C-alpha positions as a Python dict, from the first residue, in 0.01 Angstrom:
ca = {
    (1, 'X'): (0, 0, 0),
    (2, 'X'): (-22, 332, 137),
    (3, 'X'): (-145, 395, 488),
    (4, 'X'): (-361, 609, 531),
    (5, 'X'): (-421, 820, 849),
    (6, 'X'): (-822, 689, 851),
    (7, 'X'): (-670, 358, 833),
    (8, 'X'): (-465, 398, 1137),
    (9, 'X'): (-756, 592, 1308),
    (10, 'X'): (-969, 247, 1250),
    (11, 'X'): (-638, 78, 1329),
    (12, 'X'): (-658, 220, 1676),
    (13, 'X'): (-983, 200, 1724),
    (14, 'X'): (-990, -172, 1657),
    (15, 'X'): (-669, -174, 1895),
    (16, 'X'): (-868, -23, 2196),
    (17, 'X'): (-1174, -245, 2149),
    (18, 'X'): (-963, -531, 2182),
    (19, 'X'): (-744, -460, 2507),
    (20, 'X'): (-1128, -368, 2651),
    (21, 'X'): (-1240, -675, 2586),
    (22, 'X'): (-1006, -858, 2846),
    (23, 'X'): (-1091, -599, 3042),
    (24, 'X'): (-1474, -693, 3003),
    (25, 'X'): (-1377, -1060, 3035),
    (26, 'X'): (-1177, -1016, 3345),
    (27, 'X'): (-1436, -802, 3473),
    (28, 'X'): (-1711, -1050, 3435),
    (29, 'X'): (-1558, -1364, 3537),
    (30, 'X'): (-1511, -1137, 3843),
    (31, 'X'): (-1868, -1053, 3883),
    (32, 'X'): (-1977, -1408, 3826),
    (33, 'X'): (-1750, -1532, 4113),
    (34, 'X'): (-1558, -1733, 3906),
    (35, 'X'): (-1257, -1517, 4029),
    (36, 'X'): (-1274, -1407, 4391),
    (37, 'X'): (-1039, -1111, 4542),
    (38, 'X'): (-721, -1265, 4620),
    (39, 'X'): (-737, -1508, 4345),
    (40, 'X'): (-440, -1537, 4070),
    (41, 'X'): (-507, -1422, 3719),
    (42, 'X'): (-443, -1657, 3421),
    (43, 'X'): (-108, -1599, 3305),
    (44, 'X'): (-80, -1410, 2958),
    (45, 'X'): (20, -1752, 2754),
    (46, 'X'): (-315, -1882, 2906),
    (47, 'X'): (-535, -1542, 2780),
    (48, 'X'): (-326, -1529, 2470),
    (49, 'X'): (-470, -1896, 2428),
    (50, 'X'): (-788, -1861, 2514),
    (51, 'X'): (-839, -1505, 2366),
    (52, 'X'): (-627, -1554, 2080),
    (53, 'X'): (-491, -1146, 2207),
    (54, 'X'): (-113, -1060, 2146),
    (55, 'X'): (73, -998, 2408),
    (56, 'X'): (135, -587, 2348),
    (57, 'X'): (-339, -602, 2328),
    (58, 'X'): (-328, -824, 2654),
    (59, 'X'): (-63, -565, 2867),
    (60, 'X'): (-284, -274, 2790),
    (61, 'X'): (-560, -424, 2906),
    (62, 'X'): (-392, -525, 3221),
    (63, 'X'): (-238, -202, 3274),
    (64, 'X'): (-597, -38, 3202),
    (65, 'X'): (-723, -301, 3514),
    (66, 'X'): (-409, -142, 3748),
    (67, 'X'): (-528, 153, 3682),
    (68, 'X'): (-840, 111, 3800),
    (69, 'X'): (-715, -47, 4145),
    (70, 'X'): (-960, -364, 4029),
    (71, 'X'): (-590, -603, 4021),
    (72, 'X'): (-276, -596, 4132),
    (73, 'X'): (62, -689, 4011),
    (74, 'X'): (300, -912, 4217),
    (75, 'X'): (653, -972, 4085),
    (76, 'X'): (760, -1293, 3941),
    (77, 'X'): (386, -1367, 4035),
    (78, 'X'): (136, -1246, 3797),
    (79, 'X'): (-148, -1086, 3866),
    (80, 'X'): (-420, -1090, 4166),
    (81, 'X'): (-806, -929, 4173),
    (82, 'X'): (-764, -665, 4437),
    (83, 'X'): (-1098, -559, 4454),
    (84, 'X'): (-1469, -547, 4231),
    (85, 'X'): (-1523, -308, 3939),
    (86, 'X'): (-1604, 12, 4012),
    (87, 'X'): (-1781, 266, 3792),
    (88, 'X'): (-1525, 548, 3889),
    (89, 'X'): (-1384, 637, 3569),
    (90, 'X'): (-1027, 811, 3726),
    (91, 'X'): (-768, 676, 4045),
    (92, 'X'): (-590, 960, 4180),
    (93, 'X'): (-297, 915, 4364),
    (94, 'X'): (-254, 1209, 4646),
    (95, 'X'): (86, 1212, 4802),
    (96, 'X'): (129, 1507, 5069),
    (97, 'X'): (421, 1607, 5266),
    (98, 'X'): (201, 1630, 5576),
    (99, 'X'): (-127, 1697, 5695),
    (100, 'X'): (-232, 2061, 5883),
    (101, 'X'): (-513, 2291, 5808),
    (102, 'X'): (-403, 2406, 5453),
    (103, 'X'): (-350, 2051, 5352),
    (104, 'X'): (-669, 1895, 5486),
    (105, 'X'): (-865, 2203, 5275),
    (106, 'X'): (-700, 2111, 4975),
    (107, 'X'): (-813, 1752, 5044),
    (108, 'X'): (-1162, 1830, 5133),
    (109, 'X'): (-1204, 2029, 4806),
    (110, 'X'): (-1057, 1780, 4556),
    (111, 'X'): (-1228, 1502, 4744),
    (112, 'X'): (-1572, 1682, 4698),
    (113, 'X'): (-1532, 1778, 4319),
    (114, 'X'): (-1399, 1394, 4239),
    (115, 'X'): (-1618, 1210, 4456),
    (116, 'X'): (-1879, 1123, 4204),
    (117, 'X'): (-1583, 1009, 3938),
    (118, 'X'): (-1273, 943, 4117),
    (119, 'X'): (-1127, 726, 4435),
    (120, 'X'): (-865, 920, 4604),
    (121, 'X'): (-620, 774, 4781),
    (122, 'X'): (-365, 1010, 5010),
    (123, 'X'): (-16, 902, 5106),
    (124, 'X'): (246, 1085, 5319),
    (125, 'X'): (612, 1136, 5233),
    (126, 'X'): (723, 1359, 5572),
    (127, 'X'): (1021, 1526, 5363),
    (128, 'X'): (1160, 1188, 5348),
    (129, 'X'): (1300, 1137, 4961),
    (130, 'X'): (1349, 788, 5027),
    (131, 'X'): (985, 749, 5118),
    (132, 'X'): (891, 947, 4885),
    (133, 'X'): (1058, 754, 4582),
    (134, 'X'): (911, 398, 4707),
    (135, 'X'): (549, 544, 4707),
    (136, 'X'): (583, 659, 4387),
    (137, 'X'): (757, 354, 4233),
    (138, 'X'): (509, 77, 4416),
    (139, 'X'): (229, 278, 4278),
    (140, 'X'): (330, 347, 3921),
    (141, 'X'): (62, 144, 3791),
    (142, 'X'): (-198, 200, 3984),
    (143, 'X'): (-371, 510, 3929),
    (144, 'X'): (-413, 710, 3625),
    (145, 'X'): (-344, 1060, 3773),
    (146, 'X'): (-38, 1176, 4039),
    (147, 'X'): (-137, 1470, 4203),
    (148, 'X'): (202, 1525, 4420),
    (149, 'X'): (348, 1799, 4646),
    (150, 'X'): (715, 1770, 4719),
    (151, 'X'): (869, 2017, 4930),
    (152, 'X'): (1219, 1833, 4995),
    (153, 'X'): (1570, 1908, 5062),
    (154, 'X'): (1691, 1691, 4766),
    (155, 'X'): (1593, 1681, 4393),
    (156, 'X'): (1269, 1457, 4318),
    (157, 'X'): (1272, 1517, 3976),
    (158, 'X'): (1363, 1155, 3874),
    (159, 'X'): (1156, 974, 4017),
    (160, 'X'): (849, 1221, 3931),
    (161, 'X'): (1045, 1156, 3603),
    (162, 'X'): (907, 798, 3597),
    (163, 'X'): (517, 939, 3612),
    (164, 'X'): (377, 953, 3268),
    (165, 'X'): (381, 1381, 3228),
    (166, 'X'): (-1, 1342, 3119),
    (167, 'X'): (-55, 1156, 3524),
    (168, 'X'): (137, 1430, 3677),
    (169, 'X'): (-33, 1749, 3841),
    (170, 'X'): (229, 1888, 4057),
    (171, 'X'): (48, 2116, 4419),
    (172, 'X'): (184, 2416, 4602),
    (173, 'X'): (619, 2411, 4451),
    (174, 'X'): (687, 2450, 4100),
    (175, 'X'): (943, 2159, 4116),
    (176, 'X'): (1227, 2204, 3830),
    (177, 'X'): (1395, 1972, 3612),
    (178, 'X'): (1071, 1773, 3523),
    (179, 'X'): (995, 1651, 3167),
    (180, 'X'): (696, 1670, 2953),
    (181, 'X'): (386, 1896, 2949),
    (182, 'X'): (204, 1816, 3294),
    (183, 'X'): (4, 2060, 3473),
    (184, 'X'): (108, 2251, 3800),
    (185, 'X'): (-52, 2459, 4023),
    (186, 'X'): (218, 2627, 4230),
    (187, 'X'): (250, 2883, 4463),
    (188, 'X'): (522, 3193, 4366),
    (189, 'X'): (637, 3189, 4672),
    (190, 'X'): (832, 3477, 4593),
    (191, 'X'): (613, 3730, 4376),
    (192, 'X'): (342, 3663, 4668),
    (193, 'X'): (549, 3780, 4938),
    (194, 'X'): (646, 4056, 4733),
    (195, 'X'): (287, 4183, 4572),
    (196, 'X'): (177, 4078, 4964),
    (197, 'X'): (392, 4345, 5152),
    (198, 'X'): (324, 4590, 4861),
    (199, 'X'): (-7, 4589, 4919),
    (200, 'X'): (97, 4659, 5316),
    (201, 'X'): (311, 4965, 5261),
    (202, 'X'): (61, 5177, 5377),
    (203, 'X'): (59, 4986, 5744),
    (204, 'X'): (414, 4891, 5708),
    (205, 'X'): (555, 5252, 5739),
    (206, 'X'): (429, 5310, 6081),
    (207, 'X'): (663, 5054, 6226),
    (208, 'X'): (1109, 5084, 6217),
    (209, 'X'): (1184, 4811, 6101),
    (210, 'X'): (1043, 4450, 5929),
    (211, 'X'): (1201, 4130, 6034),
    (212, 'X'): (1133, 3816, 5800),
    (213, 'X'): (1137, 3489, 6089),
    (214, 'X'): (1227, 3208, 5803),
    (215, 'X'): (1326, 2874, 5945),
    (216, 'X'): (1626, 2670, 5780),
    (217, 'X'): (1414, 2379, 5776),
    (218, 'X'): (1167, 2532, 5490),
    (219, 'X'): (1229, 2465, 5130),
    (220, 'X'): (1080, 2742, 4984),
    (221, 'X'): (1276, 2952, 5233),
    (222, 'X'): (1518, 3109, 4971),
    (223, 'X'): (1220, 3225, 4742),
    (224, 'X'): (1057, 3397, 5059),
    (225, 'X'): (1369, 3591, 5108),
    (226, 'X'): (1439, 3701, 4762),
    (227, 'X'): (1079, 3821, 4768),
    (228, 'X'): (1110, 4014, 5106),
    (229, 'X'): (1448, 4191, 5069),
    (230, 'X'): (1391, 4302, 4693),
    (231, 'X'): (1068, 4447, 4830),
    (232, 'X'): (1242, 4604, 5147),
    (233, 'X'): (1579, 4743, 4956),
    (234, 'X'): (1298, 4884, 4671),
    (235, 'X'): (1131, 5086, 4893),
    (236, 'X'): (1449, 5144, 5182),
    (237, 'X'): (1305, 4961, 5471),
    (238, 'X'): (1523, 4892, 5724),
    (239, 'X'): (1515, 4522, 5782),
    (240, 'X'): (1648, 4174, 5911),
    (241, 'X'): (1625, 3811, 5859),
    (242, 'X'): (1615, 3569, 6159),
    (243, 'X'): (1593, 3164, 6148),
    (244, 'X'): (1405, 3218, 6510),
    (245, 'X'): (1222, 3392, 6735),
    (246, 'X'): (1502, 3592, 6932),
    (247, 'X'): (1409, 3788, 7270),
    (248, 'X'): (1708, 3931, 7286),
    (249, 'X'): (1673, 4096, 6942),
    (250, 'X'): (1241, 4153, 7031),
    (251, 'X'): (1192, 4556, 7024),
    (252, 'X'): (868, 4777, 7007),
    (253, 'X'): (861, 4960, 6649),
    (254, 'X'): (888, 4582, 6486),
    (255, 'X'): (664, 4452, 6240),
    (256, 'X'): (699, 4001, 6183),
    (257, 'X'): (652, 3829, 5912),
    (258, 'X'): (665, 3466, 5950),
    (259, 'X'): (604, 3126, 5789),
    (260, 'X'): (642, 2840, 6038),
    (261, 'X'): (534, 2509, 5972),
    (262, 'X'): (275, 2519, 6282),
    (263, 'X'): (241, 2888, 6390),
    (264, 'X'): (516, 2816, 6663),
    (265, 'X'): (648, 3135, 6571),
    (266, 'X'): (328, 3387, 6593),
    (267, 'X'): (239, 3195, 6930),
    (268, 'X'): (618, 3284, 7033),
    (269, 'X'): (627, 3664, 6938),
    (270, 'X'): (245, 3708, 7089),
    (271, 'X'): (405, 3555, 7421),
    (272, 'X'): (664, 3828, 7419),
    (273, 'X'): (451, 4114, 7356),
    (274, 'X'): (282, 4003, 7611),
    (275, 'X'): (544, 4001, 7879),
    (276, 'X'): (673, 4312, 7780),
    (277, 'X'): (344, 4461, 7806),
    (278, 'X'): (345, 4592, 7374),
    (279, 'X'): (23, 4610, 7203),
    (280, 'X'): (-3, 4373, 6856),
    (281, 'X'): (-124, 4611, 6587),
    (282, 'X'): (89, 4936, 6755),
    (283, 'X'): (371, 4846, 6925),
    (284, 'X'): (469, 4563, 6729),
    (285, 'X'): (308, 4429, 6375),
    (286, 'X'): (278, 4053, 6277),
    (287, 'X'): (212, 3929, 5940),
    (288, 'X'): (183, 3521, 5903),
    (289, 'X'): (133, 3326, 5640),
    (290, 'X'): (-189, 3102, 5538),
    (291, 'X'): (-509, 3189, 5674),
    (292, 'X'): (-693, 2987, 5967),
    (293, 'X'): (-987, 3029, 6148),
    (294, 'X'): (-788, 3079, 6460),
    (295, 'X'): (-546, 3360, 6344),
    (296, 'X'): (-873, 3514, 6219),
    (297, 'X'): (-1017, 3544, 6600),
    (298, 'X'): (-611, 3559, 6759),
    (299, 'X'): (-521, 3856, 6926),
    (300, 'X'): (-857, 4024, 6736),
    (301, 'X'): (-688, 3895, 6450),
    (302, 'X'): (-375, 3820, 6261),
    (303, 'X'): (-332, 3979, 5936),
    (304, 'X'): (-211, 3686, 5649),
    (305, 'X'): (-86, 3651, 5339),
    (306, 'X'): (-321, 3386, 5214),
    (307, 'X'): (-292, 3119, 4903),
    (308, 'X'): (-619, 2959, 4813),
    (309, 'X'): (-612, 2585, 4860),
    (310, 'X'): (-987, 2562, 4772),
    (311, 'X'): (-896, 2740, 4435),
    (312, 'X'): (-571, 2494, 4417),
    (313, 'X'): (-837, 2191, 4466),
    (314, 'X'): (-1069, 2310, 4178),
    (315, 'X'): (-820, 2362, 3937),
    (316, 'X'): (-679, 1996, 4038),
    (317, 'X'): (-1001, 1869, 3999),
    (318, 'X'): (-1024, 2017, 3652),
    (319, 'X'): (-735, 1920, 3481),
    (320, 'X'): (-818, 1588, 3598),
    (321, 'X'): (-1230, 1572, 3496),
    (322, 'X'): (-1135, 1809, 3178),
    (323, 'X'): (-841, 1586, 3029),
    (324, 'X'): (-678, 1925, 3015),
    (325, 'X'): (-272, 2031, 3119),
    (326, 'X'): (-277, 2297, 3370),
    (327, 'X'): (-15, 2516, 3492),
    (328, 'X'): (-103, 2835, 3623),
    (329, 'X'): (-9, 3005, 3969),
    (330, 'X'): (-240, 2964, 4234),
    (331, 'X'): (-412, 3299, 4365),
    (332, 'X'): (-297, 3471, 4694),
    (333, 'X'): (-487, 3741, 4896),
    (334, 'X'): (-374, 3979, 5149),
    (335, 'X'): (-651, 3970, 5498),
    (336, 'X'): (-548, 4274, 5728),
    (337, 'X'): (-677, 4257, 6068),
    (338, 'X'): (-579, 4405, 6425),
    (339, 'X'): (-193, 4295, 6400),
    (340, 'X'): (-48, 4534, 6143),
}
């Protein structure tokens, strides 16, 4: 006979109901104390027993439980009750490269718009791939979304291979060579240096010449420059590329642009317009990237190039409370101040 596709519908239906029943069960015999945290679960010939449950219904079930953070799976174990049911319906994993101002807004934003249906737990990788890769693969089955920013020298894409593409939500890079529709909310870092510096012309032309500061250390670095000399050869600005902070190179009629990991870079160039006695804003121009509440009082303020890592938070926050695939670039603004 025939299948029909309201037959497989009911099919799946029925299906679902009975991998959330173990879930129910385990759930209750935890809330009765008859399993404490710590305890071992009955082993899947014991629930196939007693629930009369194949073993494909049973793993779902289980997996559903990982998800939720309420067990946890030990190899060659079995199972073990991590923790009580909670009435969070999502567990997000969060795994950061590091944690500064931009970083901790992001946070702060996604944690505020999930707190009342998600636990977030954040993780730190430190450019370390081999980190990285064991985070991701001791946590595969623990959380039903992967929100992940990678920023690393070597190629990540196979092990964010092994995330589900409906789990992954890529931050901040628009990693390549990853499969599936998932949703990403990147930065261009190249189109927003470009647009940035356009919308700067006007400031730009009072100084001789525009010197990008982009450290060898930063990832995105290449996209930066692509972005900066297209926009300086399209409009014939004289200009240079430095991995440092040079005095010797340091003349009045310069304008910055820099990208450090920690401002070292601003805080080095304001030193030397200091000692040489060169106003910010007239003698010499700086333009830094990402927008804190101390460049905004610095020197009567240093004029950014800005993303939004509130707006990057929200639309995190969506794709995850919407069920919805994502990928969009993340909005940049341009703040002038005293410096340019």
């Amino acid at each position: 006979m025939q299948t029909t596709a309201t037959d497989s519908f009911a099919a799946s239906v029925n299906q679902r109901m009975k991998y959330m029943q173990l879930v129910d069960h385990i759930n209750g015999l935890i809330e009765s104390d008859k399993l404490h945290i710590g305890d071992r679960l009955p082993s899947l010939k014991q629930f196939e027993k007693e629930l009369g449950m194949s073993k494909e219904t049973l793993l779902k079930g289980l997996n559903h439980l990982l998800e939720k953070g309420i067990i946890e799976s030990v190899y060659r174990k079995g199972y073990y009750v991590k923790k009580k049911s909670v009435d969070h319906t999502y567990r997000v994993f969060l795994l950061l490269d590091k944690m500064n101002i931009m970083r901790d807004r992001f946070y702060h934003t996604l944690f505020d718009q999930l707190k009342d249906v998600a636990d977030v737990d954040v993780y730190f990788h430190h450019h370390n791939l081999k980190v990285f890769e064991n985070l991701i693969r001791e946590n595969l089955n623990s959380y039903t979304h992967f929100v992940i920013a990678t920023f690393l020298k070597e190629d990540p894409a196979a092990v964010l291979n092994l995330i589900p593409p409906q789990k992954r939500i890529i931050i901040d890079y628009n990693q390549p060579h990853l499969q599936g529709e998932y949703s990403c909310i990147f930065q261009d870092f190249e189109h927003d240096i470009y647009d940035g510096l356009n919308q700067l012309r006007k400031q730009l032309a009072n100084y001789k010449k525009l010197i990008l500061i982009a450290p060898t250390a930063a990832t995105h670095a290449h996209h930066v420059l692509d972005g900066f000399q297209r926009f300086c050869t399209e409009h014939q600005f004289c200009y240079a590329i430095e991995h440092e902070v040079e005095a010797r190179s340091f003349r009045k009629g310069n304008a910055y642009i820099t990208f450090s990991r920690y401002d070292t870079d601003d805080v080095a160039l304001i030193k030397l317009a200091r000692s040489k006695g060169y106003q910010l804003g007239k003698d010499i121009g700086l333009i830094s990237y990402n927008d804190t509440a101390v460049k905004e009082v610095l020197e009567d303020g240093i004029t950014v190039i800005s993303t939004d890592f509130e707006a990057m938070g929200k639309a995190v926050s969506r794709a995850i409370i919407n069920r919805e695939t994502i990928v969009a670039r993340n909005p940049t603004q341009v703040i002038v101040r005293r410096s340019l």
